[in-house]
Short mmCIF file of C-alpha atoms in Angstrom, two decimals:
data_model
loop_
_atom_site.label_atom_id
_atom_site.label_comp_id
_atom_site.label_asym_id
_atom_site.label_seq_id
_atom_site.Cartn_x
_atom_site.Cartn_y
_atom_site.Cartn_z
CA UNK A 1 130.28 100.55 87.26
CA UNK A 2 126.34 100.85 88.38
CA UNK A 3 124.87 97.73 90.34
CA UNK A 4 121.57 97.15 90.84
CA UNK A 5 120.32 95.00 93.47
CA UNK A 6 116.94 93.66 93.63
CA UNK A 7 114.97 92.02 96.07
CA UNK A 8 111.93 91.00 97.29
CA UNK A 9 110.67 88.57 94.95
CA UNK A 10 109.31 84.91 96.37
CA UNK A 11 105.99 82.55 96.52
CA UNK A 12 102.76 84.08 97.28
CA UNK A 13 98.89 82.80 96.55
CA UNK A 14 96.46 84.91 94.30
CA UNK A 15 95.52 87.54 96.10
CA UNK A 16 98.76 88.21 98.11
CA UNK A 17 101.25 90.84 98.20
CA UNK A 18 105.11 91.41 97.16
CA UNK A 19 107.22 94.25 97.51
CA UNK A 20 109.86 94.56 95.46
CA UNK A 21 112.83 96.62 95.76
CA UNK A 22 116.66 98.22 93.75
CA UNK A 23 118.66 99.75 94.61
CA UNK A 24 121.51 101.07 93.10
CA UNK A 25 125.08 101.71 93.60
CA UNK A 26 128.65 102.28 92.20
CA UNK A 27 129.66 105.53 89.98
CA UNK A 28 126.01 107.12 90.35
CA UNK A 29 126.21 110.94 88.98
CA UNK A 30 122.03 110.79 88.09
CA UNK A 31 119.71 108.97 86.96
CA UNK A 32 116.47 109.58 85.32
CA UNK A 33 113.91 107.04 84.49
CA UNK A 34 113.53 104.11 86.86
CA UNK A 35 111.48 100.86 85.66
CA UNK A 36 110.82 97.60 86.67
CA UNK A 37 110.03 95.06 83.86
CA UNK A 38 109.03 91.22 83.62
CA UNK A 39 109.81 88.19 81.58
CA UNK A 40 108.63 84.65 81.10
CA UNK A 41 109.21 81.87 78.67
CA UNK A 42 106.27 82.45 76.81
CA UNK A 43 106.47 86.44 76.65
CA UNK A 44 109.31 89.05 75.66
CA UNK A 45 110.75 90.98 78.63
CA UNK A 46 108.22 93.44 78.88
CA UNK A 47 107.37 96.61 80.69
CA UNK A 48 105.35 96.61 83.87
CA UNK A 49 105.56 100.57 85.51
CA UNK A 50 108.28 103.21 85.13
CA UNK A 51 108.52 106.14 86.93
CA UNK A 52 110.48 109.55 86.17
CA UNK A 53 112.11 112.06 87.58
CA UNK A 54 110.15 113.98 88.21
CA UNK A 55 107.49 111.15 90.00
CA UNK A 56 105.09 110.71 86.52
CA UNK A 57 104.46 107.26 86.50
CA UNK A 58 103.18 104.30 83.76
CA UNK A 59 101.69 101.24 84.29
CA UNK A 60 100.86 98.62 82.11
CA UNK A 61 97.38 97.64 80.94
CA UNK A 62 97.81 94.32 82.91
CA UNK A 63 98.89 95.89 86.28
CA UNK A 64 97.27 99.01 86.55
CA UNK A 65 94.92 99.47 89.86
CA UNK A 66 96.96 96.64 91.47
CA UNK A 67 100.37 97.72 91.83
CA UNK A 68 102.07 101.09 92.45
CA UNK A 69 105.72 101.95 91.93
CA UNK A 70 107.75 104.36 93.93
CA UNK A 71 111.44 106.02 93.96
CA UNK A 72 113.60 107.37 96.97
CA UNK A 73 116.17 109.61 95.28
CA UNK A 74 117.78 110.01 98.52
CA UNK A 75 118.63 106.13 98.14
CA UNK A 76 118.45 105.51 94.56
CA UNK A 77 115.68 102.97 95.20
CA UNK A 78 112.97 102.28 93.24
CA UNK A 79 110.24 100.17 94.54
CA UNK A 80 107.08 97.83 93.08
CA UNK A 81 104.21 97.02 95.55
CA UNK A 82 102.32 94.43 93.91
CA UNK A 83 99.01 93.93 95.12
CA UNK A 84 96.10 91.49 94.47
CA UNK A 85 98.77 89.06 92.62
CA UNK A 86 97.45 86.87 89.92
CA UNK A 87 99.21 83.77 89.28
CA UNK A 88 99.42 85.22 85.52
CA UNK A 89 102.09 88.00 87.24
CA UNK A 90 104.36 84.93 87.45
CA UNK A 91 107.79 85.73 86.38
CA UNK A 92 111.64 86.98 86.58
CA UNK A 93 110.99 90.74 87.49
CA UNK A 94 113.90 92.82 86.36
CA UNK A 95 114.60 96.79 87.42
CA UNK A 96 115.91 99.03 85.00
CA UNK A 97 117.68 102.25 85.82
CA UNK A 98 118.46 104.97 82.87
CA UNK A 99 120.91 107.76 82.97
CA UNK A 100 120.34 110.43 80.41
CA UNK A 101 123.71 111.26 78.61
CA UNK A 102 122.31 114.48 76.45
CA UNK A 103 121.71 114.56 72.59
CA UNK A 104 119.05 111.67 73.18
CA UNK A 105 121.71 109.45 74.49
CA UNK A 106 121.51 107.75 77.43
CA UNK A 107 122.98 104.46 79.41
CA UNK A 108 120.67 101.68 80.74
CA UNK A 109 121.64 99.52 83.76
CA UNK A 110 119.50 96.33 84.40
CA UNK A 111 119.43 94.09 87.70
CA UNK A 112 119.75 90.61 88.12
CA UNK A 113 116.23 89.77 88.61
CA UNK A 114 114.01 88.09 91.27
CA UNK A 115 111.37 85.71 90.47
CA UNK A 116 108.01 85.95 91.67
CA UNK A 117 105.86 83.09 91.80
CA UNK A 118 102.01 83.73 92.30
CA UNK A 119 100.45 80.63 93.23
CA UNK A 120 96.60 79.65 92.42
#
């Protein structure tokens, strides 16, 4: 009953910029944790930032430095500027929204994903 729209995703040469974007919609009581992940044919779906709550964010290794990710609650948005792109960020970016249920429980909702193509 959640949908989670992403956007923002295209070509861009090393050293460009992207701004990604989901939003959500549908039966929305909360949500908690809001992530964006990426996957290629050569790697698992992996994570790339996550932010919670409460605005503490993570970053991966790979990304840190170059991009930043943000959340309007007021929209249930969550956003990935992606700086200084490296033709080895090429991939389907995905978001990921959680919804804490209680009693370490909770209910995930992914989007549809948007490639991103860093050229070199």
């Amino acid at each position: 009953q959640v949908q989670l729209v992403e956007s923002g995703g295209g070509l861009v040469q090393a050293g460009g910029s992207l701004r990604l974007s989901c939003a959500a919609s549908g039966s929305i009581f909360s949500i908690n944790d809001m992530g964006w992940y990426r996957q290629t044919p050569e790697k698992e779906r992996e994570l790339v930032a996550n932010i919670s709550s409460g605005g503490s964010a993570n970053y991966a290794d790979s990304v840190k430095g170059r991009f930043t990710i943000a959340r309007d609650n007021a929209k249930n948005t969550v956003y990935l500027q992606m700086n200084s792109l490296k033709p080895e960020d090429t991939a389907v970016y995905y978001c990921k929204v959680e919804r804490f249920l209680g009693g370490g429980y909770y209910v995930a909702y992914w989007g549809q994903g948007t490639q991103v193509t860093v050229s070199s």
